[in-house]
Coordinates of N, CA, C and O in Angstrom, one line a residue:
X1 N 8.9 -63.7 -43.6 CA 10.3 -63.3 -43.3 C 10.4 -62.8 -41.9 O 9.5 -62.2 -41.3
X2 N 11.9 -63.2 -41.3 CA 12.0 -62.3 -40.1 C 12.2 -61.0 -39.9 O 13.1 -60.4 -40.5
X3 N 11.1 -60.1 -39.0 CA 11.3 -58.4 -39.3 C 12.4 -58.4 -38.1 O 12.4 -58.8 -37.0
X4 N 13.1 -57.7 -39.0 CA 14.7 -57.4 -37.8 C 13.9 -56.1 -36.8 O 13.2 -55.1 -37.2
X5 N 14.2 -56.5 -35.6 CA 14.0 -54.8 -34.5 C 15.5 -54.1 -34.6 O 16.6 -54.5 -34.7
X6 N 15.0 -52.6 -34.7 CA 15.9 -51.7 -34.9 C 16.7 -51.3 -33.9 O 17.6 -50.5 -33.9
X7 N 16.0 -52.0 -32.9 CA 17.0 -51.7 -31.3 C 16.2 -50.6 -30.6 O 17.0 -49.8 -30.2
X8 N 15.2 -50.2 -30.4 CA 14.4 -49.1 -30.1 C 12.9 -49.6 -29.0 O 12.1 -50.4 -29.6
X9 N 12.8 -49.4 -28.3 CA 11.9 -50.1 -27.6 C 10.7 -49.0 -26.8 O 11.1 -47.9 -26.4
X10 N 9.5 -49.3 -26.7 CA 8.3 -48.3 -26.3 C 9.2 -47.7 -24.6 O 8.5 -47.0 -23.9
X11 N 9.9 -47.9 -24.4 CA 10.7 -47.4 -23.3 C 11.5 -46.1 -24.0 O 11.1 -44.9 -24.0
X12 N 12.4 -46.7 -24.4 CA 13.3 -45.0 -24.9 C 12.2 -44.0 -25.5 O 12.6 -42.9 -26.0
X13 N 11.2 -44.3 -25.3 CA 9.7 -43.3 -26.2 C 9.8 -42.5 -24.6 O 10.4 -41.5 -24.2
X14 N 9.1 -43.3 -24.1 CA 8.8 -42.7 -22.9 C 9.4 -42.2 -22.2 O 8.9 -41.2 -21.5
X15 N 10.7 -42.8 -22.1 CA 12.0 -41.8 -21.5 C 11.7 -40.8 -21.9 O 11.2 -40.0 -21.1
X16 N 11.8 -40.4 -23.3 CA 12.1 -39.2 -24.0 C 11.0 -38.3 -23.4 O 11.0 -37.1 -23.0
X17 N 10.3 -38.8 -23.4 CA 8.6 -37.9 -23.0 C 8.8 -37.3 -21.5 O 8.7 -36.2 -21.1
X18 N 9.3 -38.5 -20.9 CA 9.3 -38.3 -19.2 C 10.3 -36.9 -18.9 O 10.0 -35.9 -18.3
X19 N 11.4 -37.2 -19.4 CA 12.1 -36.2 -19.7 C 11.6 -34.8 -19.8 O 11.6 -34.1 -18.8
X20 N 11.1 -34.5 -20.8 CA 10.5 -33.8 -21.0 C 10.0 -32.8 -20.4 O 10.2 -31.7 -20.1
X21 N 9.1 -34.0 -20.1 CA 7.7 -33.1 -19.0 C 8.5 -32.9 -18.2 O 9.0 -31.9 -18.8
X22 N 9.3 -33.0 -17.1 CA 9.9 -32.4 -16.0 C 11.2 -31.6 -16.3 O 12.0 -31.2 -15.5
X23 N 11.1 -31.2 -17.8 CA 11.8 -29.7 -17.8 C 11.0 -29.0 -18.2 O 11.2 -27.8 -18.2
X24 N 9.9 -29.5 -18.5 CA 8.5 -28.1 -18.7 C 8.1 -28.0 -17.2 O 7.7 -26.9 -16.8
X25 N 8.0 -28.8 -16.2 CA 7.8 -28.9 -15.0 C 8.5 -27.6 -14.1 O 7.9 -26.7 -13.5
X26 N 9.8 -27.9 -14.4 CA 11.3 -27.3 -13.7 C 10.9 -25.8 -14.4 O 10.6 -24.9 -13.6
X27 N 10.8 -25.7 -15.5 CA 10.6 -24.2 -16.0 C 9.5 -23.4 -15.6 O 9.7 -22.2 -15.3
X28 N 8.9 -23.6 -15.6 CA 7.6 -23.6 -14.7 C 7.3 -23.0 -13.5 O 6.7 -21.9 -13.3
X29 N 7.9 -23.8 -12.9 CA 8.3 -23.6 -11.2 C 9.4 -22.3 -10.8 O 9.4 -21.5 -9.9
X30 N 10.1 -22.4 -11.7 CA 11.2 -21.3 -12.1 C 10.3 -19.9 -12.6 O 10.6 -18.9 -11.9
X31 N 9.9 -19.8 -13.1 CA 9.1 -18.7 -13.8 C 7.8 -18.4 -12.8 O 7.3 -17.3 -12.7
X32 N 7.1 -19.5 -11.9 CA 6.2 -19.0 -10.8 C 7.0 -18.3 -9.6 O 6.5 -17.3 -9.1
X33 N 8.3 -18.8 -9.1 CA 8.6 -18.5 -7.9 C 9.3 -16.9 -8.7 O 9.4 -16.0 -8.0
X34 N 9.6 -16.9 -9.7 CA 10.4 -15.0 -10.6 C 9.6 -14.7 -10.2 O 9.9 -14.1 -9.2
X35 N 7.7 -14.6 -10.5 CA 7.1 -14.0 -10.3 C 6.7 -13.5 -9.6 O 6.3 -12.4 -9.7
X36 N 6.4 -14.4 -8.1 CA 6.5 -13.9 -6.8 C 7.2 -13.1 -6.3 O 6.9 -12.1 -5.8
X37 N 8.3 -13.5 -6.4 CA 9.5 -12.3 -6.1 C 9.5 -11.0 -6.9 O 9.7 -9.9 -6.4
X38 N 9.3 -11.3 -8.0 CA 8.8 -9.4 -8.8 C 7.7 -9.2 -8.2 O 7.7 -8.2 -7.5
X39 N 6.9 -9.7 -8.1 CA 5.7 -8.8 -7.5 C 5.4 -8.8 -5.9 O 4.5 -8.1 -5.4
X40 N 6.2 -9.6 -4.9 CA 6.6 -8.9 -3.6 C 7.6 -7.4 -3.6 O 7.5 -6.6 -2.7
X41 N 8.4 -7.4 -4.4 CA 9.3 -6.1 -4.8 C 8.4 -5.3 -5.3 O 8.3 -4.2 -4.8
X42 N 7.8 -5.6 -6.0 CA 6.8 -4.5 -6.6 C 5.9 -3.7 -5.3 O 5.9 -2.4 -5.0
X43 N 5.2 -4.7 -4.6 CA 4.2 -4.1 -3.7 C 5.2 -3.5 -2.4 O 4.5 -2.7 -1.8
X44 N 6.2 -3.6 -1.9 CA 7.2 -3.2 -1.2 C 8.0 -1.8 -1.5 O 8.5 -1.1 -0.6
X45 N 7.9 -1.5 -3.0 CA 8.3 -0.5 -3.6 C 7.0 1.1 -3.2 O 7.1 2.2 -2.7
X46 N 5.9 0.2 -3.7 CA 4.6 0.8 -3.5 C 4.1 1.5 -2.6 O 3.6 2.6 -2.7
X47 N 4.2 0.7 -1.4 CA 4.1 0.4 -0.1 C 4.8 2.5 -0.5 O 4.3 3.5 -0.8
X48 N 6.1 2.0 -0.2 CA 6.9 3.7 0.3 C 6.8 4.8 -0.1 O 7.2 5.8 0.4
X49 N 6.2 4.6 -1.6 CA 5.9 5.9 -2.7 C 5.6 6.8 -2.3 O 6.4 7.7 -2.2
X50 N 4.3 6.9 -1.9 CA 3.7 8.1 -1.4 C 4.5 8.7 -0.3 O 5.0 9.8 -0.7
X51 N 4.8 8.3 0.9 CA 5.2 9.3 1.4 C 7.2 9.4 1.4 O 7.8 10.0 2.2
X52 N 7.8 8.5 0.2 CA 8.9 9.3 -0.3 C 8.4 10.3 -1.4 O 8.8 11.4 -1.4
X53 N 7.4 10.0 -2.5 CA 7.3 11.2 -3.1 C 6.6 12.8 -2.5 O 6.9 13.9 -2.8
X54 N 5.8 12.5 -1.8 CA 5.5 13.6 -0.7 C 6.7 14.6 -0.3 O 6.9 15.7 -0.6
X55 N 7.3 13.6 0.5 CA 8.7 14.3 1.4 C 9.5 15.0 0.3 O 9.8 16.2 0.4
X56 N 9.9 14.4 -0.6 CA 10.5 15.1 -2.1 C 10.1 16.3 -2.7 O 10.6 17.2 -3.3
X57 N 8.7 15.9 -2.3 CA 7.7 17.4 -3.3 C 8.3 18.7 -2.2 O 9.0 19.7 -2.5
X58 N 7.5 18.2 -0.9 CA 7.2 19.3 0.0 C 8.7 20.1 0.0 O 8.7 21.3 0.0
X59 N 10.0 19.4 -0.1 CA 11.4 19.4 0.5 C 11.5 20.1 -0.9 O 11.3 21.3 -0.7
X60 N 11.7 19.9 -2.0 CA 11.8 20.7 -3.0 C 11.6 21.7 -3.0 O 12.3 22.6 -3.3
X61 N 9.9 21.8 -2.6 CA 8.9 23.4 -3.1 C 9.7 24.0 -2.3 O 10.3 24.9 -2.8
X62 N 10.1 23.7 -0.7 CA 10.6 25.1 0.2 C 11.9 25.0 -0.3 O 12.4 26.0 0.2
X63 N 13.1 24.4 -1.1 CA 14.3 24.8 -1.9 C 14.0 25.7 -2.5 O 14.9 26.6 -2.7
X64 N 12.5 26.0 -3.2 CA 12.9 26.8 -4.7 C 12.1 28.1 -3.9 O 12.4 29.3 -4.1
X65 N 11.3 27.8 -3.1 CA 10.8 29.4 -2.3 C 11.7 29.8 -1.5 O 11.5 31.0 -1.2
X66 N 13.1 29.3 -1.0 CA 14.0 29.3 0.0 C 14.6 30.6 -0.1 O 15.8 30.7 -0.3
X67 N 13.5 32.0 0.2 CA 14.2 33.5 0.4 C 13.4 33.8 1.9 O 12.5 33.3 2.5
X68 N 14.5 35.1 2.3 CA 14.0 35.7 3.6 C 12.3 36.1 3.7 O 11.6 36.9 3.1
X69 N 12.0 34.8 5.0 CA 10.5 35.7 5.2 C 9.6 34.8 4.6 O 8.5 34.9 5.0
X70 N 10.0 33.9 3.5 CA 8.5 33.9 2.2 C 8.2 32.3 2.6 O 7.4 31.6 2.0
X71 N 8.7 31.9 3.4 CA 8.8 30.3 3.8 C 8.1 30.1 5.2 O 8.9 30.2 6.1
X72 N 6.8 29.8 5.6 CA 6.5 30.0 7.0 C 5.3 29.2 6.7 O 4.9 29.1 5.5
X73 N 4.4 28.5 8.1 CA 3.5 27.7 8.3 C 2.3 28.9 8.9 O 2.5 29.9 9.5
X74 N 1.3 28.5 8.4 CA -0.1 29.1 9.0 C -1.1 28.6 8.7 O -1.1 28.1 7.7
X75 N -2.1 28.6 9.3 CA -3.9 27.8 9.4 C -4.0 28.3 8.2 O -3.5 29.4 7.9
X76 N -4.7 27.3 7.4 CA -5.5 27.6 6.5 C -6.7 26.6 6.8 O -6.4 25.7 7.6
X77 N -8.1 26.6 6.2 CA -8.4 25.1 6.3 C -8.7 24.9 7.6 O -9.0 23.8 7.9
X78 N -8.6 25.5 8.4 CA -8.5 24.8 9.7 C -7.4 24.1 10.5 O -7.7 23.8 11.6
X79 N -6.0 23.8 9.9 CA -5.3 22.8 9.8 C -4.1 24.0 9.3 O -4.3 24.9 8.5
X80 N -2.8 23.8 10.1 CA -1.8 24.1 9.5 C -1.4 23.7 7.9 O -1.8 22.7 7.3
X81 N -0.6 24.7 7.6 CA -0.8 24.5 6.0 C 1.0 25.3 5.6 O 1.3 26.3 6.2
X82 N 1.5 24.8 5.0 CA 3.1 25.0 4.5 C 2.6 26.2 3.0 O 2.1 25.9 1.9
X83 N 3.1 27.5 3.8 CA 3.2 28.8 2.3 C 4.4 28.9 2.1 O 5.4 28.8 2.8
X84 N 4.1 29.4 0.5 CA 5.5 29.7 0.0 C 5.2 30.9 -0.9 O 4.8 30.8 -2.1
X85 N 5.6 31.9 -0.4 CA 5.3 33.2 -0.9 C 6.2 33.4 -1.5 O 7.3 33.1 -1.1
X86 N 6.0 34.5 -3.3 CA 6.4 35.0 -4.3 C 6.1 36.1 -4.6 O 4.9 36.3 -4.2
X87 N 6.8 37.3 -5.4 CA 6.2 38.2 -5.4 C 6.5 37.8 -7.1 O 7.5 37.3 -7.6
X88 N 5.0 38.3 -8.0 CA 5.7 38.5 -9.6 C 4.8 39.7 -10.0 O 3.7 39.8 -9.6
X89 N 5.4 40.6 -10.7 CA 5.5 41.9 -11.3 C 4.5 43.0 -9.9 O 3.6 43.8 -10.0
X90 N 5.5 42.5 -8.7 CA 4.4 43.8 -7.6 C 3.4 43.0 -6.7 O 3.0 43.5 -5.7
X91 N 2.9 41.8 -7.1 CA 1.7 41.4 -6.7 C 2.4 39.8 -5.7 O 2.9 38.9 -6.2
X92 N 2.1 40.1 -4.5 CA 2.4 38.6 -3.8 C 1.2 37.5 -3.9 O 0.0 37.8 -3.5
X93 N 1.6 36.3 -4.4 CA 1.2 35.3 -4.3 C 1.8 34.3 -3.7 O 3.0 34.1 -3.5
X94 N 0.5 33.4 -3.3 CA 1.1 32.3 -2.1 C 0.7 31.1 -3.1 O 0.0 31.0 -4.1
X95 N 1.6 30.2 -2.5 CA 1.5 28.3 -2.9 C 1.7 27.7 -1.2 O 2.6 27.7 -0.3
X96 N 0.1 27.4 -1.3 CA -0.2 26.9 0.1 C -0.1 25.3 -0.4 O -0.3 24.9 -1.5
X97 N 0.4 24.5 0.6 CA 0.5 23.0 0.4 C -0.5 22.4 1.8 O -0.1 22.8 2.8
X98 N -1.4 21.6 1.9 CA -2.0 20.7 2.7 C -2.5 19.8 2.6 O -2.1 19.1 1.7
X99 N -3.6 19.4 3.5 CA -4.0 18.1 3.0 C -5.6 18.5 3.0 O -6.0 19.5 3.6
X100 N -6.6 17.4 1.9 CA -7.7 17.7 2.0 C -8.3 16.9 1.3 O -8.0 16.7 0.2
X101 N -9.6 16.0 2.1 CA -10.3 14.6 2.0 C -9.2 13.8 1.1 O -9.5 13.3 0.0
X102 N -8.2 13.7 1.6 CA -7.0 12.1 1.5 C -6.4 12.5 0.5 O -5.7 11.7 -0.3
X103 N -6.4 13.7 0.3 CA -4.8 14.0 -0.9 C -3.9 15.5 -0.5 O -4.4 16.5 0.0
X104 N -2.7 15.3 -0.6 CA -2.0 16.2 -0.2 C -2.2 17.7 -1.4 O -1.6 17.5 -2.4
X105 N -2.7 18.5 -1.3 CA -3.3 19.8 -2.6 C -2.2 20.8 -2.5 O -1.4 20.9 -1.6
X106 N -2.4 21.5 -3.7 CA -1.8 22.6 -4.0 C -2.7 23.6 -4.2 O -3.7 23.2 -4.6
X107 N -2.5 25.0 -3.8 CA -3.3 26.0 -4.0 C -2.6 27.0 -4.5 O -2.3 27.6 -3.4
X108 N -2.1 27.7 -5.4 CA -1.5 29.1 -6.0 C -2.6 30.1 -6.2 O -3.3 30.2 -7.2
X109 N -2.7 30.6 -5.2 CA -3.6 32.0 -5.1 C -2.9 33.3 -5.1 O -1.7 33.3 -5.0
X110 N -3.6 34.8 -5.1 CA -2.9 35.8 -4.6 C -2.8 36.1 -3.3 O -3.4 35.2 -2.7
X111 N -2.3 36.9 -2.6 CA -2.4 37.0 -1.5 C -3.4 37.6 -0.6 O -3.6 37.5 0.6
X112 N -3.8 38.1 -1.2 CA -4.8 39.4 -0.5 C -6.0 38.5 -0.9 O -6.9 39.1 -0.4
X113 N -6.5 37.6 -1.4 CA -7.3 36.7 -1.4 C -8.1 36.1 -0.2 O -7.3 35.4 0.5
X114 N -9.8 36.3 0.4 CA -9.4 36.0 2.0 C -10.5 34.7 2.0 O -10.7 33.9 2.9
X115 N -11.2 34.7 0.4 CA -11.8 33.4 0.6 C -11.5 32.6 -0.6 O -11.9 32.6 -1.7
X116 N -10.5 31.3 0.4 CA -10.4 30.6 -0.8 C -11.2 29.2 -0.1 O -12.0 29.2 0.8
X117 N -10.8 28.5 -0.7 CA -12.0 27.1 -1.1 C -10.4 25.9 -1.2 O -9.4 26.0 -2.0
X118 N -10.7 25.1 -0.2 CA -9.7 24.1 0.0 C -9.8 23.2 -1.8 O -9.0 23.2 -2.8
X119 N -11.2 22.4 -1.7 CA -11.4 21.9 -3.2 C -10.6 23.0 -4.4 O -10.4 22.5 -5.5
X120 N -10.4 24.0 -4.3 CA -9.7 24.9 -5.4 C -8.7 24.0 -5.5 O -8.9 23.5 -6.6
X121 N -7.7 23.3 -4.8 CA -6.1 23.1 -4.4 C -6.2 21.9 -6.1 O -7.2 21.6 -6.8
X122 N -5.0 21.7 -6.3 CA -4.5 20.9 -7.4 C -4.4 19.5 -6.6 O -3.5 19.7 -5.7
X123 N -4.9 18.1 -6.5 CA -4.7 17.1 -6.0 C -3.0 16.9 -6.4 O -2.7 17.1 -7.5
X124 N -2.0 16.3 -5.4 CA -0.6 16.0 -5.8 C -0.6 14.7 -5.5 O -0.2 14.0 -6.4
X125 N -1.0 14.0 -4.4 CA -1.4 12.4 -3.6 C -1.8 12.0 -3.3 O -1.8 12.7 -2.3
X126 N -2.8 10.8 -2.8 CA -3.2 10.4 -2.1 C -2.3 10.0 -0.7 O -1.5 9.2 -0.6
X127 N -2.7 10.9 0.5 CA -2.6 10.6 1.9 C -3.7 10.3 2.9 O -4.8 9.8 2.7
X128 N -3.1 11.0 4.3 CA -4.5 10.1 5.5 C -4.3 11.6 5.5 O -4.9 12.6 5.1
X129 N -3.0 11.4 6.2 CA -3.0 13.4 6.9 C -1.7 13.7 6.5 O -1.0 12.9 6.0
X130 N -1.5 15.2 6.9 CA -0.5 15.9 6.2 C -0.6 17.4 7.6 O -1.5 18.2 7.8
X131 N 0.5 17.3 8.0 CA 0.9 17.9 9.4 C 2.2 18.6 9.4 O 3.3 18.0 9.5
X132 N 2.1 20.2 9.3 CA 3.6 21.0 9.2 C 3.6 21.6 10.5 O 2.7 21.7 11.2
X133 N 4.8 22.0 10.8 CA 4.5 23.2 12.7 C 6.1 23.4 12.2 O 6.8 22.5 11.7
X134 N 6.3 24.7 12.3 CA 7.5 25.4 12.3 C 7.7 25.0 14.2 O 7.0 25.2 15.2
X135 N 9.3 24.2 13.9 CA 9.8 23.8 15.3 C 10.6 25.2 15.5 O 10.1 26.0 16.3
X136 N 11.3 25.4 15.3 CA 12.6 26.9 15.9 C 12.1 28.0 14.3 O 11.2 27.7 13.5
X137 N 12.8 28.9 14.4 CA 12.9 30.0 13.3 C 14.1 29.2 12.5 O 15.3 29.1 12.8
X138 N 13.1 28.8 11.4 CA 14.2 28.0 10.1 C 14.0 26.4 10.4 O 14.9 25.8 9.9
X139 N 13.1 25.7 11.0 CA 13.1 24.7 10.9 C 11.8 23.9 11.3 O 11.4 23.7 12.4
X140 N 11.2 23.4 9.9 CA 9.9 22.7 9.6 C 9.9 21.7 10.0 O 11.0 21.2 10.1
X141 N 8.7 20.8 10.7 CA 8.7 19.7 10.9 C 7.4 19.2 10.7 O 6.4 19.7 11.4
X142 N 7.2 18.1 9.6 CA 6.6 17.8 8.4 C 6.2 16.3 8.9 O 7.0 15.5 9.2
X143 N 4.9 16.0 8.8 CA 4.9 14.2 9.1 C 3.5 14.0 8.4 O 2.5 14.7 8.5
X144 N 3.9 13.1 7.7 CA 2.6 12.5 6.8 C 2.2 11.1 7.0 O 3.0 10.1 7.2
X145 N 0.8 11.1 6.8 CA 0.3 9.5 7.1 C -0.2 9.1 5.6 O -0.9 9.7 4.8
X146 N 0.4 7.9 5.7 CA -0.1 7.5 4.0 C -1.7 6.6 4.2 O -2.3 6.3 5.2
X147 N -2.0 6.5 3.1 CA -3.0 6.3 3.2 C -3.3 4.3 3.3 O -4.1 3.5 2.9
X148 N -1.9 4.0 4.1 CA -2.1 2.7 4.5 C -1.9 2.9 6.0 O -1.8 1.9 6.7
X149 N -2.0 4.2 6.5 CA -1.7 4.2 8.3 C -0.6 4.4 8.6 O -0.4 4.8 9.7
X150 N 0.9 4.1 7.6 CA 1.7 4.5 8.2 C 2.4 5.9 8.7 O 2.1 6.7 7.8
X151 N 3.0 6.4 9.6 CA 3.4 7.9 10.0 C 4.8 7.9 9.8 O 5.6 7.0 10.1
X152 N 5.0 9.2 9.2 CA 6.6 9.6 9.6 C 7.0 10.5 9.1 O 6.5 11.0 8.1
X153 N 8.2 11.1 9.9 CA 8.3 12.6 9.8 C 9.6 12.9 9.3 O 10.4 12.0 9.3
X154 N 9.9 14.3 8.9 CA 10.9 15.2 7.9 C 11.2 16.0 9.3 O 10.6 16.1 10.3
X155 N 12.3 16.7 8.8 CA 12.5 17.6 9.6 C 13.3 18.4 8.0 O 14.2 17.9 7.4
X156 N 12.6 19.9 7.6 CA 13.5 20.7 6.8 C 14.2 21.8 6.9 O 13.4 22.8 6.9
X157 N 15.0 22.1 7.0 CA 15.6 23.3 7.6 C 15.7 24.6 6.0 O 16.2 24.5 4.9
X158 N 14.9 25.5 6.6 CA 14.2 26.5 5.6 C 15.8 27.2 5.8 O 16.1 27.5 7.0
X159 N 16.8 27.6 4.8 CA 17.9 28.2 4.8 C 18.1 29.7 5.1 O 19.0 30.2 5.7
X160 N 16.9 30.5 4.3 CA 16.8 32.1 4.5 C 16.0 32.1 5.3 O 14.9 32.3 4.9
X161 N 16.1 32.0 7.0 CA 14.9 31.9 7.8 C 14.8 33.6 8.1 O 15.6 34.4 7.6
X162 N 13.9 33.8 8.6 CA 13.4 35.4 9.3 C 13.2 36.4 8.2 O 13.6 36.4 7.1
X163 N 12.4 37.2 8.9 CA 11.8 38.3 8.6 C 12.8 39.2 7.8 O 12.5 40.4 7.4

């Protein structure tokens, strides 16, 4: 007997296939080039962290120390160093901020304290350097190097300046 053809030929197969592949192709391509683009944003974001979160920290701490007198720069370390003096129940304590082997530290000691130990400090970041100099009475001038080489500086104006 004659087998009737159903009208269907090894062509419309392969169409279908060819098809196909070049929307798994197209999706593909679409989802590699997202990913580049998130993760150039990503490392761009990165890149600035450190020394916006620095500038944030340092700029904060002298807001919340921000009384007559208790806000001023002096050597510690060898190296200028940003204090922020408190008094609690009678006894003054300092929160010294600098830098030491590639991180920006915290140190909350008492005051009358005459040997302290840079390694004491609380690590807050990784930096290169970390550089304060009181420019006028009431105004800090703050520049940090991150630990990819880049520099750049703050200027904060300490509100209760003087003695």
């Amino acid at each position: 007997m004659y087998e009737k053809n159903s009208g269907k030929h090894i062509i419309d197969g392969v169409f279908v296939i060819c098809l196909l592949l070049m929307f798994l192709i197209s999706a593909l391509t679409v989802i590699a080039i997202g990913a580049n683009i998130y993760k150039k944003n990503v490392e761009q974001t990165s890149e600035n962290y450190s020394q916006r979160i620095s500038f944030a920290y340092i700029t904060e701490k002298v807001r919340q120390a921000d009384q007559k007198g208790l806000v001023y720069v002096e050597e510690k370390f060898g190296k200028n160093a940003l204090v922020l003096q408190q008094e609690i129940d009678g006894t003054k304590y300092n929160t010294i901020i600098y830098d030491y082997e590639g991180h920006l530290c915290e140190l909350f000691a008492r005051d009358d304290l005459e040997n302290l130990y840079p390694q004491s400090g609380q690590k807050i970041l990784e930096i290169n350097s970390f550089d304060i100099a009181e420019v006028t009475d009431g105004l800090l001038s703050a520049t940090i190097t991150d630990d990819k080489g880049m520099k750049e500086s703050i200027y904060i104006s300490v509100k209760s300046s003087g003695n």
